[in-house]
Tab-separated table of N, CA and C in Angstrom:
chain	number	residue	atom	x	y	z
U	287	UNK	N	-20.992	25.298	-12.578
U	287	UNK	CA	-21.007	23.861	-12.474
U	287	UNK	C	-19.704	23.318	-13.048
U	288	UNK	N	-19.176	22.371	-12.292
U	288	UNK	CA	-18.066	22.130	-12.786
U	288	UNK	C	-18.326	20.163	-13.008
U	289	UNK	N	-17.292	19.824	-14.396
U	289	UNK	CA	-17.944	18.995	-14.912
U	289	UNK	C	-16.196	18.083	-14.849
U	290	UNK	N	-16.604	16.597	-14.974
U	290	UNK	CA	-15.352	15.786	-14.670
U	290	UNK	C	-15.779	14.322	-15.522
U	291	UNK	N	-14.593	14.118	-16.151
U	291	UNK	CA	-14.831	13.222	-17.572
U	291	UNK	C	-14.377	11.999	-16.736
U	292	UNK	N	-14.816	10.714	-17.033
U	292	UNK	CA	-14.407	9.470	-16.018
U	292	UNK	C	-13.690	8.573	-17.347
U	293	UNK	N	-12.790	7.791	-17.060
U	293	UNK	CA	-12.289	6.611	-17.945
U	293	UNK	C	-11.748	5.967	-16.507
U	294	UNK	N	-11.918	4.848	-16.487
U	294	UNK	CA	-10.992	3.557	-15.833
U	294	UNK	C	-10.813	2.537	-16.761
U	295	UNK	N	-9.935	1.947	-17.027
U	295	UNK	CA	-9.071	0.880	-17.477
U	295	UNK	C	-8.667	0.013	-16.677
U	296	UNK	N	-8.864	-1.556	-16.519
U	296	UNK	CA	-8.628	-2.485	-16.036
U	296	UNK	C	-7.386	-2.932	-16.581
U	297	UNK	N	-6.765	-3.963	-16.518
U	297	UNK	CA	-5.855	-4.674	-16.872
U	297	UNK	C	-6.233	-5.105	-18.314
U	298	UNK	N	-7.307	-5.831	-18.466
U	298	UNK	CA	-7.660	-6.337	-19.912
U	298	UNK	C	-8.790	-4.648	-20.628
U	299	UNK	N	-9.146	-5.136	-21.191
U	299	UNK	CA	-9.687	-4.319	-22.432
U	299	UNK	C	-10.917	-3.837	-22.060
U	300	UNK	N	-11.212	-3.511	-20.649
U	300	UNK	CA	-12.440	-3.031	-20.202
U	300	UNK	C	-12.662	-1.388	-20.182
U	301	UNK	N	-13.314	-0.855	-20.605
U	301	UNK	CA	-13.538	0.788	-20.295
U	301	UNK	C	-13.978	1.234	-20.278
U	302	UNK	N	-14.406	2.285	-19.111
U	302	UNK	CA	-15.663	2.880	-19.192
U	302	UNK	C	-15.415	4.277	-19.076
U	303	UNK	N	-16.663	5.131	-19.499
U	303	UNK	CA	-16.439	6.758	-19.491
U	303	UNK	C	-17.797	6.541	-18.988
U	304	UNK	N	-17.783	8.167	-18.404
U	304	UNK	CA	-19.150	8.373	-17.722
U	304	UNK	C	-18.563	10.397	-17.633
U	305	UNK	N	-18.958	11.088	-17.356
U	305	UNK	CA	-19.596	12.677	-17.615
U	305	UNK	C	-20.100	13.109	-15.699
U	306	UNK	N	-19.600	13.392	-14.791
U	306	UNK	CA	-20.463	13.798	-13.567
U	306	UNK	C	-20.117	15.554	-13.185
U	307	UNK	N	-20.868	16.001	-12.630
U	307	UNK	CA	-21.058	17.453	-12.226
U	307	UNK	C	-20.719	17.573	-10.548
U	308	UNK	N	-20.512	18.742	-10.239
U	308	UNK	CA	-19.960	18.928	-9.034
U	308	UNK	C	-21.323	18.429	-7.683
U	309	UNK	N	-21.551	17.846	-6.472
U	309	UNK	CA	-22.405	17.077	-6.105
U	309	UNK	C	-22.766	15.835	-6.468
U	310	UNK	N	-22.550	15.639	-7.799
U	310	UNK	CA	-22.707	14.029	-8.269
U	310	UNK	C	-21.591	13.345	-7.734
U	311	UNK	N	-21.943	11.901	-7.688
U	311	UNK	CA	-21.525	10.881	-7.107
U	311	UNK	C	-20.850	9.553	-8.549
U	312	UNK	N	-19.949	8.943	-8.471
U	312	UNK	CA	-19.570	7.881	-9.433
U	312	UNK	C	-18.740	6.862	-8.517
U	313	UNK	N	-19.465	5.381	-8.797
U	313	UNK	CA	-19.172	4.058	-8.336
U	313	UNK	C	-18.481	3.651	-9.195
U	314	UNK	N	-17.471	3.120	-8.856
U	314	UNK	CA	-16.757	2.304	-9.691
U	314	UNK	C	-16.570	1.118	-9.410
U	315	UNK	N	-17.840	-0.154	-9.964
U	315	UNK	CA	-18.023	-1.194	-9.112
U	315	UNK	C	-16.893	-2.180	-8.983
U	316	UNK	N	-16.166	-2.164	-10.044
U	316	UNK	CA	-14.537	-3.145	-9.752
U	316	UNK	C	-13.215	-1.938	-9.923
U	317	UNK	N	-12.601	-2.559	-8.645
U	317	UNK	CA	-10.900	-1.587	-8.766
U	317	UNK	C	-10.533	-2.909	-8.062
U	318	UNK	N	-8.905	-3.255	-8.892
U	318	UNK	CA	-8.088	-5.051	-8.413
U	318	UNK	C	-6.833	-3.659	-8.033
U	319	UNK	N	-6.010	-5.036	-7.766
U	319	UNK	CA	-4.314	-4.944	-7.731
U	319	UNK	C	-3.814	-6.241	-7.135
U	320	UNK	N	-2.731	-6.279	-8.199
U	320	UNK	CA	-1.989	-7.323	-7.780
U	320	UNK	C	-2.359	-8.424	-8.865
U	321	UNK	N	-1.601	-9.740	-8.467
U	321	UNK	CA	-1.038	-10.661	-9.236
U	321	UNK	C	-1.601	-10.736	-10.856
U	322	UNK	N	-0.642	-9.337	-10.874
U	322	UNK	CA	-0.211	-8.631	-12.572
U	322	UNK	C	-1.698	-7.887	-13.008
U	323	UNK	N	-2.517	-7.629	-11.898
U	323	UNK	CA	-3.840	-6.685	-12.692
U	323	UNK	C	-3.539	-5.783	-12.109
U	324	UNK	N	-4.271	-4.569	-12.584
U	324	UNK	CA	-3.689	-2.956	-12.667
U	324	UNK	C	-4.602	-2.473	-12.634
U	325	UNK	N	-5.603	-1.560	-12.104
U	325	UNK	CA	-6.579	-0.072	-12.106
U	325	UNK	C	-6.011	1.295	-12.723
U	326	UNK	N	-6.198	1.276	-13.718
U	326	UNK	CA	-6.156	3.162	-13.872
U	326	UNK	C	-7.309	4.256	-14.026
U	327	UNK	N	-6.972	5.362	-13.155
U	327	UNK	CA	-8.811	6.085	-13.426
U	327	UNK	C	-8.011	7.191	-13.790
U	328	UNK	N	-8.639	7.424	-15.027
U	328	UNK	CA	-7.979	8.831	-15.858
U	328	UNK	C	-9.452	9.451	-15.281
U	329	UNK	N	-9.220	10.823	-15.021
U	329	UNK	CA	-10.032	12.068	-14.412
U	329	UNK	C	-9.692	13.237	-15.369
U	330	UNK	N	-10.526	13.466	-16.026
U	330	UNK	CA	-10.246	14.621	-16.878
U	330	UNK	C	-11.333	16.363	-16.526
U	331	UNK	N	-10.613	17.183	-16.396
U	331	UNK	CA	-11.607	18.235	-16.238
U	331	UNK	C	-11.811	19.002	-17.618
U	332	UNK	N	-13.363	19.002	-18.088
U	332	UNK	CA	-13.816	19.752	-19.467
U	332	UNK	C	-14.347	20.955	-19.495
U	333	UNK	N	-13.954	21.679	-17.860
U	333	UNK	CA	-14.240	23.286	-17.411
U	333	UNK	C	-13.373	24.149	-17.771
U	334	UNK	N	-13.697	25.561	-17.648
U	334	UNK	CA	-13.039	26.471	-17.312
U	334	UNK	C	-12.026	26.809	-16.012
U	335	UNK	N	-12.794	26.362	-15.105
U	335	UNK	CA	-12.211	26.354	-13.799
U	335	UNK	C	-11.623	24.654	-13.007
U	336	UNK	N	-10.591	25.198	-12.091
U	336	UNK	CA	-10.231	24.037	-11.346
U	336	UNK	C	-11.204	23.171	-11.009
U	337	UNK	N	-10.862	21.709	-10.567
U	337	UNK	CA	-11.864	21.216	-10.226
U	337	UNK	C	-11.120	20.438	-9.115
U	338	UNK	N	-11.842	19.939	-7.990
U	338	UNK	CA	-11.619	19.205	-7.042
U	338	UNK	C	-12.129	17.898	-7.354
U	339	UNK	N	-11.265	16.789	-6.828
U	339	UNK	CA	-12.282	15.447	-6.265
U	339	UNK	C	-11.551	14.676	-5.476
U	340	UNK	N	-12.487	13.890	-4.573
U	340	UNK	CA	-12.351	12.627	-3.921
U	340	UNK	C	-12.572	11.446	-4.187
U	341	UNK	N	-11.565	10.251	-4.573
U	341	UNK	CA	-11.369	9.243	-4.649
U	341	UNK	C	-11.359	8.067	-3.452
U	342	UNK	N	-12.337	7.305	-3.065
U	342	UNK	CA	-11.871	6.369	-1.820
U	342	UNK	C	-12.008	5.047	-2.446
U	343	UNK	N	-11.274	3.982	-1.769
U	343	UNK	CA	-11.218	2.812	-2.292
U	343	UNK	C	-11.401	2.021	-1.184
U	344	UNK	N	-12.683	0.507	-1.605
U	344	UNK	CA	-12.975	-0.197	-0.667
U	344	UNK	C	-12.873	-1.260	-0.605
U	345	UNK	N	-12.639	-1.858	0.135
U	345	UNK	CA	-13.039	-3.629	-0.057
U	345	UNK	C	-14.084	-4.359	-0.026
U	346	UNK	N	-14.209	-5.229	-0.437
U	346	UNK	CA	-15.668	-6.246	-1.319
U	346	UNK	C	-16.562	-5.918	0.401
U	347	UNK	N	-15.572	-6.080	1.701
U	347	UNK	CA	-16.304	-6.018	2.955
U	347	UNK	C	-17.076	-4.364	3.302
U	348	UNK	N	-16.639	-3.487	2.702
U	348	UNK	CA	-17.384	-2.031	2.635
U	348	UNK	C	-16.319	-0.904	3.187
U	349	UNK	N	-15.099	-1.777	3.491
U	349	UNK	CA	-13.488	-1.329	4.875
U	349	UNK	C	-12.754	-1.009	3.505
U	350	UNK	N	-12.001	0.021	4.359
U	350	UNK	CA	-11.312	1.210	3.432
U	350	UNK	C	-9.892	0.044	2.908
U	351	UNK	N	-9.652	0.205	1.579
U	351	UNK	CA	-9.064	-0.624	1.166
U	351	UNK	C	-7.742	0.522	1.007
U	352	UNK	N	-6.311	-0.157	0.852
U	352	UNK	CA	-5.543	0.623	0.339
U	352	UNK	C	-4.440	-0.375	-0.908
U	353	UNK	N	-3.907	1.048	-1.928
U	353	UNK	CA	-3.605	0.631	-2.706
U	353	UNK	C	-2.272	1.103	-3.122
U	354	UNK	N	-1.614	0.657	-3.508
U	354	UNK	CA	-0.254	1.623	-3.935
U	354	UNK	C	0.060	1.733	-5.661
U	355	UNK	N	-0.075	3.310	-5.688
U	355	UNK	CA	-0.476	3.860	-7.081
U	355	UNK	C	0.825	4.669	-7.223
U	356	UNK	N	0.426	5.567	-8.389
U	356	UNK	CA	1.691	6.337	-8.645
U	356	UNK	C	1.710	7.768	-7.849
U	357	UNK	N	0.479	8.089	-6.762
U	357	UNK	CA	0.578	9.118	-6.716
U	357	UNK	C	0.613	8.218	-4.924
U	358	UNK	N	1.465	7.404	-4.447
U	358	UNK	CA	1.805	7.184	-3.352
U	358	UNK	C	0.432	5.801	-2.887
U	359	UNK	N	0.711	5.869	-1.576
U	359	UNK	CA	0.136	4.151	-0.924
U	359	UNK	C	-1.032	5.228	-0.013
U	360	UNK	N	-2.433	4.529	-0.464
U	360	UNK	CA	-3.409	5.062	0.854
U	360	UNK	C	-4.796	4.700	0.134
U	361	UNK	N	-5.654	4.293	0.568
U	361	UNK	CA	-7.165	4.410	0.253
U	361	UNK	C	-7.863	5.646	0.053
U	362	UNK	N	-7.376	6.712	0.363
U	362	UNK	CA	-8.198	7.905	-0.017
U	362	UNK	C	-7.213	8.918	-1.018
U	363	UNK	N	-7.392	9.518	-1.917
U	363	UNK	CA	-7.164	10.314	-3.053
U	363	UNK	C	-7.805	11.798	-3.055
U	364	UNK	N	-7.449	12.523	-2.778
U	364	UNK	CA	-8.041	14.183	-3.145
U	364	UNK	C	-6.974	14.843	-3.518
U	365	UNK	N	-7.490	15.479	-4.600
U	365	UNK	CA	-6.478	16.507	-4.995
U	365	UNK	C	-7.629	17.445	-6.200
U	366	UNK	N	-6.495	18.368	-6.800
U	366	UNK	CA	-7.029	19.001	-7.667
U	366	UNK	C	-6.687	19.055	-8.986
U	367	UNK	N	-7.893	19.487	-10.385
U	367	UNK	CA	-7.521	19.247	-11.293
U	367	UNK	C	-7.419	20.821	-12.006
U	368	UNK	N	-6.243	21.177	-13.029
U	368	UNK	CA	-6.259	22.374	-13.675
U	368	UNK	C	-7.682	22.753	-14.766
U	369	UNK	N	-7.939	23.292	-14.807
U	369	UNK	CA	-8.933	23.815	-16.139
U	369	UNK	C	-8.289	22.904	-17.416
U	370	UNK	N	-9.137	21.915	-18.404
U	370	UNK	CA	-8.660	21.080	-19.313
U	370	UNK	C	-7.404	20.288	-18.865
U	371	UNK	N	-7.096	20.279	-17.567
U	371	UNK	CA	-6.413	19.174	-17.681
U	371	UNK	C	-6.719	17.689	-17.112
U	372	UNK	N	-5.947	16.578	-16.635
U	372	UNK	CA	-6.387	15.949	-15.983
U	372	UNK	C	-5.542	15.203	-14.796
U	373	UNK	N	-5.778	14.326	-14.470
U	373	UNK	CA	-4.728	13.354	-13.064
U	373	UNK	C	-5.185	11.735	-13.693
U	374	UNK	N	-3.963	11.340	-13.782
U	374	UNK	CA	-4.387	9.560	-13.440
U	374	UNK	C	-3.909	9.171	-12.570
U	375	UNK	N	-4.778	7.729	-12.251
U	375	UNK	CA	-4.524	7.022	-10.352
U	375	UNK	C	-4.580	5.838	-11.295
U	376	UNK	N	-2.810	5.097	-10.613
U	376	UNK	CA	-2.766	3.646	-11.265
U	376	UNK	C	-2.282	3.167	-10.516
U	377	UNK	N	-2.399	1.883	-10.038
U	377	UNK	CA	-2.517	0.685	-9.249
U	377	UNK	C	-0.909	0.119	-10.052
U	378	UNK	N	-0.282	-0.261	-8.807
U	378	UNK	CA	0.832	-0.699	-9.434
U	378	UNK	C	0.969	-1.869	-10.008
U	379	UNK	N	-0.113	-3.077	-9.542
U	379	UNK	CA	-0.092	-4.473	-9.846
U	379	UNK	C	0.973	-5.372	-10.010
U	380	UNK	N	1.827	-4.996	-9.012
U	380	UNK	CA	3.140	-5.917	-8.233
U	380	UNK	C	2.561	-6.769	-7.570
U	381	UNK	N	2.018	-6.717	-6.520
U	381	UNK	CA	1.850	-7.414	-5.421
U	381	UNK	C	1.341	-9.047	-5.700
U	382	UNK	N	2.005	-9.912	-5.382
U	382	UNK	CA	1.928	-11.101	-5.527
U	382	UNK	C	0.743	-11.793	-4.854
U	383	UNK	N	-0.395	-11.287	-4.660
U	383	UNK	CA	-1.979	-11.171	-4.483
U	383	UNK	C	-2.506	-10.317	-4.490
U	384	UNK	N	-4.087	-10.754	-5.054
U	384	UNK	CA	-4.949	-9.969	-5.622
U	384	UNK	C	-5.501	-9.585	-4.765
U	385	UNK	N	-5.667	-8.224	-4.677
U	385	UNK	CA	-6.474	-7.176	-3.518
U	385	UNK	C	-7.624	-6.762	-4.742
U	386	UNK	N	-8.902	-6.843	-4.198
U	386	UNK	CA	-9.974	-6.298	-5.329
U	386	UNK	C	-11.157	-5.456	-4.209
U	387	UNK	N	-12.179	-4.710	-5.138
U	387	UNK	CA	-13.020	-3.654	-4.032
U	387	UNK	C	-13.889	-3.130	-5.355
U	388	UNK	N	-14.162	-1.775	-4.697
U	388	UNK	CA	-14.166	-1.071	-5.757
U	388	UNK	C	-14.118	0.567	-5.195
U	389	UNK	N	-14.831	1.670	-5.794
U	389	UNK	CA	-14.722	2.750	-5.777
U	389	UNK	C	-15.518	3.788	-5.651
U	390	UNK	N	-15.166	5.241	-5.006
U	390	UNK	CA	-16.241	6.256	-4.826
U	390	UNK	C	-15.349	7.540	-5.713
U	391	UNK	N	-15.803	7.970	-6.546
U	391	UNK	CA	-15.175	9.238	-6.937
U	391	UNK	C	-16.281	9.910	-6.570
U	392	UNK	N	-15.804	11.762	-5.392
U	392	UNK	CA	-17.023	12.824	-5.551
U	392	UNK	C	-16.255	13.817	-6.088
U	393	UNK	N	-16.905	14.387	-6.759
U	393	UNK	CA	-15.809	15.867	-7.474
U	393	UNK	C	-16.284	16.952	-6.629
């Protein structure tokens, strides 16, 4: 079983952690960008082994939202994580309007 540590950080002082296993599912009911707010989702793996996940991002309408982060511009996110290490996805919060949604992480 492979296990994946959650933090997102909003712009202001909001944060949440949450703990999910490989098959589990995590909502992330607000992700913004733009006029100066920021998303970051720190993903940490607390396994032995690699871990995979998928990140998609939506709009308030249920339509694939896209965002431009540090790991490039797109609504969907997969990649992989090392044993104890982790990946962050941050929202650049340039854009001179607010794009807001929210989120699906599956590991």
């Amino acid at each position: 079983m492979r296990r994946l540590a959650l933090a997102m950080l909003f712009g202001v002082p909001l944060f949440a952690v949450d703990t999910i296993s490989s098959g589990d599912a995590q909502v992330f009911a607000h992700a913004v960008d733009g006029a100066t707010w920021q998303t970051t989702i720190t993903l940490l793996n607390l396994g032995n082994n690699t871990a995979t996940f998928t990140l998609n991002f939506y709009g308030d309408d249920g339509q694939a939202l896209t965002f431009d982060t540090n790991l490039g511009s797109n609504n969907v996110f997969a990649s992989t994580i090392p044993p104890h290490g982790s990946v962050v996805i941050a929202t650049a919060g340039v854009k001179p309007l607010l794009s807001q949604g929210w989120a699906l992480l599956r590991p």
